[in-house]
Amino acid sequence: SLVLFIGAGVSAGSGVPTWRKLLHEIASEGKVDDKYLKLLENRDPRDVATLIDRKMQPPNTLREAAGDLINSYRFCSLQHALLASLPSTEAVSTNFDQLFEVASRVADRDLAVLPTHPESSNTSWLLKLHGSVDDPAHMVLTRSDYLDMPRYHGALMGLVQGLLLTRH
């Protein structure tokens, strides 16, 4: 059976910023100094996220800011709609937004969202590997988040490996 792997390119069609642009917008809104941002330009985005998170002024956090910004995009793209219309019952996404879920509802598709809402459907599911805007505290953004993934999300990563081995 067919498995959909959905990445940032799909949501970019809806105007959702790419990772680097997202981090820059969060840093700008969080009053992170422009000189500091300039020093981070050529760094790995996971490290940039870590450093911006450290510079954010409480009560603002990187995850809350990312969730708020991404959640402001409400309209799915043509790519979301086309993917939701495919005859697939399994999908994996690294996107935080809920635009594929919106497109699935428009296509009248019943969809469970893993790991947060597994009970929503018995027929189709979407694994949100890096978290979702509806639970920003658990979004995977920083280097330490990525390093902690095997410990906290090992079963989910195993599910993805299984899909890669057994599906198209």
Short mmCIF file of N, CA and C in Angstrom, two decimals:
data_model
loop_
_atom_site.label_atom_id
_atom_site.label_comp_id
_atom_site.label_asym_id
_atom_site.label_seq_id
_atom_site.Cartn_x
_atom_site.Cartn_y
_atom_site.Cartn_z
N SER A 1 0.83 -1.18 0.00
CA SER A 1 0.00 0.00 0.00
C SER A 1 0.87 1.25 0.00
N LEU A 2 0.29 2.35 -0.36
CA LEU A 2 0.97 3.63 -0.53
C LEU A 2 1.04 4.39 0.79
N VAL A 3 2.23 4.89 1.15
CA VAL A 3 2.41 5.71 2.34
C VAL A 3 2.85 7.10 1.87
N LEU A 4 2.22 8.12 2.42
CA LEU A 4 2.59 9.49 2.10
C LEU A 4 3.62 10.00 3.10
N PHE A 5 4.69 10.60 2.60
CA PHE A 5 5.66 11.28 3.45
C PHE A 5 5.57 12.75 3.11
N ILE A 6 5.14 13.54 4.08
CA ILE A 6 4.83 14.95 3.85
C ILE A 6 5.85 15.82 4.57
N GLY A 7 6.50 16.70 3.82
CA GLY A 7 7.50 17.60 4.40
C GLY A 7 7.15 19.05 4.18
N ALA A 8 8.10 19.90 4.50
CA ALA A 8 7.89 21.35 4.51
C ALA A 8 7.50 21.91 3.14
N GLY A 9 7.93 21.29 2.07
CA GLY A 9 7.60 21.79 0.74
C GLY A 9 6.10 21.84 0.49
N VAL A 10 5.38 20.91 1.07
CA VAL A 10 3.93 20.87 0.90
C VAL A 10 3.29 22.08 1.57
N SER A 11 3.71 22.39 2.77
CA SER A 11 3.12 23.52 3.51
C SER A 11 3.62 24.87 3.01
N ALA A 12 4.78 24.88 2.38
CA ALA A 12 5.28 26.14 1.82
C ALA A 12 4.31 26.69 0.78
N GLY A 13 3.58 25.80 0.11
CA GLY A 13 2.58 26.22 -0.86
C GLY A 13 1.42 26.98 -0.22
N SER A 14 1.27 26.86 1.08
CA SER A 14 0.24 27.61 1.82
C SER A 14 0.79 28.88 2.43
N GLY A 15 2.08 29.11 2.23
CA GLY A 15 2.72 30.30 2.79
C GLY A 15 3.40 30.06 4.12
N VAL A 16 3.31 28.84 4.67
CA VAL A 16 3.98 28.54 5.93
C VAL A 16 5.49 28.71 5.70
N PRO A 17 6.15 29.46 6.57
CA PRO A 17 7.58 29.72 6.35
C PRO A 17 8.43 28.45 6.47
N THR A 18 9.49 28.41 5.67
CA THR A 18 10.46 27.33 5.80
C THR A 18 11.12 27.46 7.17
N TRP A 19 11.89 26.46 7.55
CA TRP A 19 12.46 26.41 8.90
C TRP A 19 13.32 27.63 9.20
N ARG A 20 14.24 27.97 8.31
CA ARG A 20 15.12 29.13 8.56
C ARG A 20 14.31 30.42 8.67
N LYS A 21 13.35 30.59 7.79
CA LYS A 21 12.53 31.80 7.83
C LYS A 21 11.68 31.83 9.10
N LEU A 22 11.15 30.69 9.50
CA LEU A 22 10.38 30.60 10.73
C LEU A 22 11.23 31.04 11.93
N LEU A 23 12.45 30.51 12.01
CA LEU A 23 13.33 30.87 13.12
C LEU A 23 13.66 32.35 13.12
N HIS A 24 13.90 32.91 11.93
CA HIS A 24 14.21 34.34 11.83
C HIS A 24 13.02 35.19 12.28
N GLU A 25 11.82 34.81 11.86
CA GLU A 25 10.63 35.57 12.26
C GLU A 25 10.39 35.49 13.77
N ILE A 26 10.60 34.31 14.34
CA ILE A 26 10.43 34.15 15.79
C ILE A 26 11.46 35.00 16.53
N ALA A 27 12.69 34.96 16.05
CA ALA A 27 13.76 35.73 16.70
C ALA A 27 13.46 37.23 16.62
N SER A 28 12.99 37.68 15.47
CA SER A 28 12.66 39.10 15.30
C SER A 28 11.54 39.52 16.25
N GLU A 29 10.49 38.71 16.32
CA GLU A 29 9.37 39.00 17.21
C GLU A 29 9.78 38.88 18.68
N GLY A 30 10.76 38.01 18.96
CA GLY A 30 11.22 37.80 20.34
C GLY A 30 12.30 38.78 20.75
N LYS A 31 12.53 39.78 19.91
CA LYS A 31 13.50 40.84 20.22
C LYS A 31 14.93 40.33 20.35
N VAL A 32 15.27 39.28 19.58
CA VAL A 32 16.65 38.81 19.55
C VAL A 32 17.43 39.77 18.67
N ASP A 33 18.58 40.21 19.14
CA ASP A 33 19.40 41.21 18.47
C ASP A 33 19.78 40.78 17.05
N ASP A 34 19.65 41.70 16.09
CA ASP A 34 19.98 41.42 14.69
C ASP A 34 21.43 41.01 14.50
N LYS A 35 22.34 41.60 15.29
CA LYS A 35 23.76 41.24 15.19
C LYS A 35 23.97 39.77 15.59
N TYR A 36 23.24 39.35 16.58
CA TYR A 36 23.30 37.95 17.02
C TYR A 36 22.78 37.04 15.92
N LEU A 37 21.67 37.42 15.31
CA LEU A 37 21.09 36.62 14.22
C LEU A 37 22.04 36.51 13.05
N LYS A 38 22.74 37.59 12.74
CA LYS A 38 23.70 37.59 11.63
C LYS A 38 24.79 36.53 11.85
N LEU A 39 25.21 36.38 13.10
CA LEU A 39 26.23 35.38 13.43
C LEU A 39 25.72 33.95 13.24
N LEU A 40 24.41 33.78 13.26
CA LEU A 40 23.81 32.44 13.17
C LEU A 40 23.44 32.03 11.74
N GLU A 41 23.64 32.92 10.78
CA GLU A 41 23.14 32.68 9.42
C GLU A 41 23.53 31.34 8.82
N ASN A 42 24.77 30.92 8.97
CA ASN A 42 25.24 29.70 8.30
C ASN A 42 25.30 28.48 9.22
N ARG A 43 24.64 28.57 10.35
CA ARG A 43 24.62 27.46 11.30
C ARG A 43 23.50 26.49 10.96
N ASP A 44 23.62 25.29 11.50
CA ASP A 44 22.59 24.28 11.37
C ASP A 44 21.31 24.81 12.06
N PRO A 45 20.15 24.69 11.41
CA PRO A 45 18.90 25.21 11.99
C PRO A 45 18.59 24.66 13.38
N ARG A 46 19.02 23.44 13.68
CA ARG A 46 18.78 22.89 15.01
C ARG A 46 19.55 23.68 16.07
N ASP A 47 20.77 24.10 15.70
CA ASP A 47 21.58 24.90 16.62
C ASP A 47 21.03 26.32 16.71
N VAL A 48 20.58 26.86 15.59
CA VAL A 48 19.98 28.20 15.58
C VAL A 48 18.75 28.21 16.50
N ALA A 49 17.92 27.18 16.39
CA ALA A 49 16.73 27.08 17.24
C ALA A 49 17.12 27.04 18.71
N THR A 50 18.17 26.27 19.03
CA THR A 50 18.63 26.18 20.41
C THR A 50 19.07 27.54 20.93
N LEU A 51 19.86 28.26 20.14
CA LEU A 51 20.38 29.56 20.57
C LEU A 51 19.29 30.62 20.66
N ILE A 52 18.35 30.59 19.72
CA ILE A 52 17.23 31.54 19.79
C ILE A 52 16.38 31.24 21.02
N ASP A 53 16.14 29.97 21.30
CA ASP A 53 15.36 29.59 22.47
C ASP A 53 15.99 30.15 23.75
N ARG A 54 17.31 30.10 23.82
CA ARG A 54 18.02 30.63 24.99
C ARG A 54 17.92 32.15 25.11
N LYS A 55 17.75 32.82 23.97
CA LYS A 55 17.70 34.29 23.97
C LYS A 55 16.28 34.84 24.13
N MET A 56 15.28 33.98 24.00
CA MET A 56 13.89 34.44 24.12
C MET A 56 13.64 34.95 25.53
N GLN A 57 12.88 36.03 25.62
CA GLN A 57 12.57 36.63 26.90
C GLN A 57 11.30 35.99 27.47
N PRO A 58 11.37 35.47 28.71
CA PRO A 58 10.16 34.89 29.32
C PRO A 58 9.05 35.93 29.39
N PRO A 59 7.80 35.57 29.25
CA PRO A 59 7.26 34.22 29.25
C PRO A 59 7.26 33.57 27.86
N ASN A 60 7.81 34.26 26.86
CA ASN A 60 7.83 33.71 25.50
C ASN A 60 8.81 32.53 25.42
N THR A 61 8.40 31.50 24.69
CA THR A 61 9.29 30.38 24.43
C THR A 61 9.32 30.14 22.93
N LEU A 62 10.37 29.52 22.48
CA LEU A 62 10.51 29.21 21.07
C LEU A 62 9.34 28.37 20.57
N ARG A 63 8.95 27.36 21.31
CA ARG A 63 7.88 26.46 20.87
C ARG A 63 6.53 27.17 20.80
N GLU A 64 6.23 27.97 21.81
CA GLU A 64 4.97 28.72 21.80
C GLU A 64 4.94 29.69 20.63
N ALA A 65 6.05 30.39 20.42
CA ALA A 65 6.12 31.35 19.31
C ALA A 65 5.98 30.64 17.97
N ALA A 66 6.64 29.49 17.82
CA ALA A 66 6.54 28.73 16.57
C ALA A 66 5.11 28.23 16.38
N GLY A 67 4.51 27.73 17.44
CA GLY A 67 3.13 27.25 17.35
C GLY A 67 2.17 28.35 16.96
N ASP A 68 2.30 29.53 17.58
CA ASP A 68 1.42 30.66 17.26
C ASP A 68 1.59 31.10 15.81
N LEU A 69 2.84 31.21 15.37
CA LEU A 69 3.10 31.66 14.00
C LEU A 69 2.58 30.66 12.97
N ILE A 70 2.89 29.41 13.15
CA ILE A 70 2.45 28.38 12.19
C ILE A 70 0.94 28.23 12.21
N ASN A 71 0.35 28.34 13.39
CA ASN A 71 -1.10 28.17 13.51
C ASN A 71 -1.88 29.30 12.84
N SER A 72 -1.20 30.40 12.51
CA SER A 72 -1.89 31.49 11.84
C SER A 72 -2.18 31.17 10.37
N TYR A 73 -1.58 30.10 9.86
CA TYR A 73 -1.84 29.66 8.48
C TYR A 73 -2.95 28.63 8.53
N ARG A 74 -4.10 28.97 7.98
CA ARG A 74 -5.30 28.14 8.13
C ARG A 74 -5.75 27.45 6.85
N PHE A 75 -5.21 27.86 5.70
CA PHE A 75 -5.72 27.35 4.43
C PHE A 75 -4.73 26.36 3.82
N CYS A 76 -5.24 25.18 3.52
CA CYS A 76 -4.38 24.17 2.91
C CYS A 76 -4.08 24.53 1.47
N SER A 77 -2.97 24.01 0.98
CA SER A 77 -2.54 24.27 -0.39
C SER A 77 -3.12 23.21 -1.33
N LEU A 78 -2.91 23.43 -2.60
CA LEU A 78 -3.31 22.43 -3.60
C LEU A 78 -2.60 21.11 -3.32
N GLN A 79 -1.33 21.18 -2.92
CA GLN A 79 -0.58 19.95 -2.63
C GLN A 79 -1.22 19.17 -1.49
N HIS A 80 -1.65 19.87 -0.43
CA HIS A 80 -2.35 19.19 0.66
C HIS A 80 -3.60 18.49 0.15
N ALA A 81 -4.38 19.19 -0.65
CA ALA A 81 -5.64 18.64 -1.17
C ALA A 81 -5.38 17.43 -2.06
N LEU A 82 -4.38 17.53 -2.91
CA LEU A 82 -4.07 16.40 -3.79
C LEU A 82 -3.60 15.19 -2.99
N LEU A 83 -2.74 15.41 -2.00
CA LEU A 83 -2.27 14.30 -1.18
C LEU A 83 -3.42 13.68 -0.39
N ALA A 84 -4.30 14.50 0.15
CA ALA A 84 -5.44 13.99 0.92
C ALA A 84 -6.40 13.19 0.05
N SER A 85 -6.39 13.45 -1.25
CA SER A 85 -7.29 12.73 -2.14
C SER A 85 -6.73 11.39 -2.61
N LEU A 86 -5.47 11.10 -2.34
CA LEU A 86 -4.87 9.83 -2.76
C LEU A 86 -5.42 8.67 -1.92
N PRO A 87 -5.45 7.48 -2.49
CA PRO A 87 -6.00 6.32 -1.77
C PRO A 87 -5.01 5.71 -0.78
N SER A 88 -4.51 6.52 0.12
CA SER A 88 -3.56 6.06 1.13
C SER A 88 -4.22 6.12 2.51
N THR A 89 -3.93 5.13 3.33
CA THR A 89 -4.47 5.14 4.69
C THR A 89 -3.40 5.48 5.71
N GLU A 90 -2.14 5.68 5.25
CA GLU A 90 -1.03 5.95 6.16
C GLU A 90 -0.23 7.14 5.64
N ALA A 91 0.11 8.05 6.56
CA ALA A 91 0.91 9.21 6.19
C ALA A 91 1.83 9.58 7.35
N VAL A 92 2.99 10.10 7.00
CA VAL A 92 3.96 10.57 7.99
C VAL A 92 4.32 11.99 7.61
N SER A 93 4.36 12.88 8.61
CA SER A 93 4.69 14.27 8.34
C SER A 93 5.71 14.78 9.34
N THR A 94 6.61 15.62 8.86
CA THR A 94 7.53 16.33 9.75
C THR A 94 7.02 17.75 10.00
N ASN A 95 5.86 18.08 9.43
CA ASN A 95 5.30 19.42 9.57
C ASN A 95 4.55 19.57 10.89
N PHE A 96 4.64 20.78 11.45
CA PHE A 96 3.94 21.09 12.70
C PHE A 96 2.50 21.53 12.45
N ASP A 97 2.24 22.08 11.26
CA ASP A 97 0.92 22.65 10.97
C ASP A 97 -0.13 21.55 10.88
N GLN A 98 -1.39 21.97 10.80
CA GLN A 98 -2.51 21.03 10.71
C GLN A 98 -3.21 21.11 9.35
N LEU A 99 -2.47 21.52 8.34
CA LEU A 99 -3.09 21.75 7.03
C LEU A 99 -3.44 20.45 6.30
N PHE A 100 -2.67 19.39 6.49
CA PHE A 100 -3.05 18.12 5.89
C PHE A 100 -4.33 17.60 6.55
N GLU A 101 -4.46 17.83 7.84
CA GLU A 101 -5.68 17.43 8.55
C GLU A 101 -6.89 18.20 8.01
N VAL A 102 -6.70 19.50 7.73
CA VAL A 102 -7.77 20.32 7.15
C VAL A 102 -8.16 19.76 5.79
N ALA A 103 -7.16 19.48 4.96
CA ALA A 103 -7.43 18.93 3.62
C ALA A 103 -8.12 17.58 3.71
N SER A 104 -7.76 16.77 4.70
CA SER A 104 -8.39 15.46 4.87
C SER A 104 -9.85 15.61 5.25
N ARG A 105 -10.16 16.58 6.12
CA ARG A 105 -11.57 16.81 6.49
C ARG A 105 -12.36 17.29 5.28
N VAL A 106 -11.77 18.16 4.47
CA VAL A 106 -12.45 18.64 3.26
C VAL A 106 -12.73 17.47 2.32
N ALA A 107 -11.78 16.53 2.25
CA ALA A 107 -11.95 15.35 1.40
C ALA A 107 -12.82 14.28 2.07
N ASP A 108 -13.41 14.62 3.23
CA ASP A 108 -14.27 13.71 3.98
C ASP A 108 -13.54 12.43 4.39
N ARG A 109 -12.27 12.59 4.76
CA ARG A 109 -11.46 11.46 5.19
C ARG A 109 -11.36 11.46 6.72
N ASP A 110 -11.67 10.33 7.30
CA ASP A 110 -11.53 10.13 8.73
C ASP A 110 -10.05 9.89 9.02
N LEU A 111 -9.45 10.67 9.94
CA LEU A 111 -8.00 10.62 10.11
C LEU A 111 -7.64 10.65 11.59
N ALA A 112 -6.92 9.63 12.04
CA ALA A 112 -6.35 9.64 13.39
C ALA A 112 -4.99 10.32 13.29
N VAL A 113 -4.66 11.13 14.29
CA VAL A 113 -3.36 11.81 14.30
C VAL A 113 -2.53 11.23 15.44
N LEU A 114 -1.42 10.61 15.06
CA LEU A 114 -0.53 9.98 16.03
C LEU A 114 0.62 10.92 16.36
N PRO A 115 1.09 10.98 17.58
CA PRO A 115 0.69 10.14 18.70
C PRO A 115 -0.40 10.74 19.57
N THR A 116 -0.91 11.92 19.27
CA THR A 116 -1.80 12.63 20.20
C THR A 116 -3.26 12.20 20.15
N HIS A 117 -3.78 11.82 18.98
CA HIS A 117 -5.20 11.48 18.85
C HIS A 117 -5.38 10.16 18.10
N PRO A 118 -4.88 9.06 18.66
CA PRO A 118 -4.94 7.78 17.93
C PRO A 118 -6.34 7.20 17.82
N GLU A 119 -7.25 7.63 18.67
CA GLU A 119 -8.58 7.05 18.70
C GLU A 119 -9.53 7.67 17.68
N SER A 120 -9.09 8.68 16.94
CA SER A 120 -9.98 9.42 16.05
C SER A 120 -10.49 8.62 14.85
N SER A 121 -9.75 7.58 14.45
CA SER A 121 -10.16 6.83 13.26
C SER A 121 -9.66 5.40 13.33
N ASN A 122 -10.40 4.53 12.69
CA ASN A 122 -9.96 3.14 12.55
C ASN A 122 -9.46 2.86 11.13
N THR A 123 -9.54 3.86 10.26
CA THR A 123 -9.22 3.60 8.85
C THR A 123 -7.95 4.27 8.37
N SER A 124 -7.72 5.54 8.69
CA SER A 124 -6.56 6.27 8.20
C SER A 124 -5.85 6.96 9.35
N TRP A 125 -4.53 7.11 9.21
CA TRP A 125 -3.78 7.82 10.25
C TRP A 125 -2.65 8.65 9.67
N LEU A 126 -2.28 9.67 10.43
CA LEU A 126 -1.16 10.56 10.13
C LEU A 126 -0.25 10.57 11.34
N LEU A 127 1.01 10.23 11.14
CA LEU A 127 2.01 10.30 12.20
C LEU A 127 2.72 11.64 12.10
N LYS A 128 2.61 12.47 13.12
CA LYS A 128 3.29 13.77 13.16
C LYS A 128 4.59 13.56 13.94
N LEU A 129 5.64 13.26 13.20
CA LEU A 129 6.90 12.83 13.78
C LEU A 129 7.57 13.89 14.64
N HIS A 130 7.42 15.17 14.29
CA HIS A 130 8.08 16.24 15.04
C HIS A 130 7.14 17.04 15.91
N GLY A 131 5.93 16.57 16.06
CA GLY A 131 4.97 17.27 16.90
C GLY A 131 4.00 18.12 16.10
N SER A 132 3.18 18.87 16.83
CA SER A 132 2.11 19.63 16.19
C SER A 132 1.85 20.93 16.93
N VAL A 133 1.28 21.91 16.22
CA VAL A 133 0.97 23.20 16.82
C VAL A 133 -0.09 23.08 17.91
N ASP A 134 -0.86 22.01 17.92
CA ASP A 134 -1.85 21.85 18.99
C ASP A 134 -1.23 21.38 20.30
N ASP A 135 0.07 21.08 20.30
CA ASP A 135 0.81 20.72 21.50
C ASP A 135 2.24 21.25 21.36
N PRO A 136 2.41 22.58 21.38
CA PRO A 136 3.72 23.17 21.09
C PRO A 136 4.83 22.75 22.05
N ALA A 137 4.50 22.39 23.26
CA ALA A 137 5.52 22.00 24.23
C ALA A 137 6.30 20.77 23.77
N HIS A 138 5.71 19.97 22.88
CA HIS A 138 6.36 18.74 22.42
C HIS A 138 6.86 18.82 20.98
N MET A 139 6.92 20.03 20.43
CA MET A 139 7.45 20.17 19.07
C MET A 139 8.97 19.98 19.09
N VAL A 140 9.48 19.28 18.09
CA VAL A 140 10.91 18.99 17.99
C VAL A 140 11.56 20.10 17.14
N LEU A 141 12.31 20.97 17.81
CA LEU A 141 12.92 22.12 17.14
C LEU A 141 14.43 22.23 17.35
N THR A 142 14.89 21.98 18.56
CA THR A 142 16.29 22.24 18.90
C THR A 142 17.14 20.98 18.72
N ARG A 143 18.44 21.18 18.77
CA ARG A 143 19.34 20.03 18.64
C ARG A 143 19.06 19.00 19.74
N SER A 144 18.85 19.45 20.97
CA SER A 144 18.59 18.49 22.05
C SER A 144 17.27 17.75 21.82
N ASP A 145 16.28 18.42 21.22
CA ASP A 145 15.02 17.74 20.89
C ASP A 145 15.29 16.58 19.93
N TYR A 146 16.12 16.83 18.92
CA TYR A 146 16.45 15.79 17.94
C TYR A 146 17.24 14.66 18.59
N LEU A 147 18.17 15.01 19.47
CA LEU A 147 18.95 13.98 20.14
C LEU A 147 18.10 13.15 21.09
N ASP A 148 17.05 13.75 21.63
CA ASP A 148 16.16 13.03 22.55
C ASP A 148 15.10 12.19 21.83
N MET A 149 14.95 12.37 20.54
CA MET A 149 13.89 11.64 19.81
C MET A 149 13.94 10.13 19.99
N PRO A 150 15.12 9.48 19.86
CA PRO A 150 15.12 8.02 20.04
C PRO A 150 14.65 7.59 21.43
N ARG A 151 14.96 8.38 22.44
CA ARG A 151 14.57 8.03 23.81
C ARG A 151 13.08 8.22 24.03
N TYR A 152 12.53 9.34 23.55
CA TYR A 152 11.13 9.64 23.82
C TYR A 152 10.17 9.18 22.72
N HIS A 153 10.69 9.03 21.51
CA HIS A 153 9.82 8.69 20.38
C HIS A 153 10.35 7.49 19.61
N GLY A 154 11.06 6.60 20.29
CA GLY A 154 11.65 5.43 19.64
C GLY A 154 10.63 4.57 18.92
N ALA A 155 9.47 4.38 19.53
CA ALA A 155 8.43 3.55 18.90
C ALA A 155 7.93 4.19 17.61
N LEU A 156 7.79 5.53 17.62
CA LEU A 156 7.34 6.22 16.40
C LEU A 156 8.39 6.11 15.30
N MET A 157 9.65 6.24 15.67
CA MET A 157 10.71 6.11 14.69
C MET A 157 10.76 4.68 14.14
N GLY A 158 10.49 3.70 15.00
CA GLY A 158 10.42 2.32 14.56
C GLY A 158 9.27 2.10 13.58
N LEU A 159 8.15 2.78 13.82
CA LEU A 159 7.01 2.70 12.91
C LEU A 159 7.40 3.22 11.52
N VAL A 160 8.12 4.34 11.48
CA VAL A 160 8.57 4.90 10.20
C VAL A 160 9.52 3.93 9.51
N GLN A 161 10.44 3.34 10.24
CA GLN A 161 11.36 2.37 9.65
C GLN A 161 10.59 1.18 9.08
N GLY A 162 9.60 0.71 9.81
CA GLY A 162 8.77 -0.38 9.32
C GLY A 162 8.04 -0.03 8.04
N LEU A 163 7.52 1.21 7.97
CA LEU A 163 6.83 1.65 6.76
C LEU A 163 7.79 1.70 5.57
N LEU A 164 9.00 2.18 5.83
CA LEU A 164 9.98 2.26 4.75
C LEU A 164 10.36 0.87 4.23
N LEU A 165 10.32 -0.10 5.09
CA LEU A 165 10.69 -1.47 4.69
C LEU A 165 9.54 -2.23 4.03
N THR A 166 8.32 -1.90 4.38
CA THR A 166 7.20 -2.75 3.95
C THR A 166 6.20 -2.09 3.01
N ARG A 167 6.33 -0.80 2.74
CA ARG A 167 5.36 -0.08 1.90
C ARG A 167 6.03 0.60 0.72
N HIS A 168 5.17 1.13 -0.14
CA HIS A 168 5.65 1.91 -1.28
C HIS A 168 5.49 3.37 -1.00
#
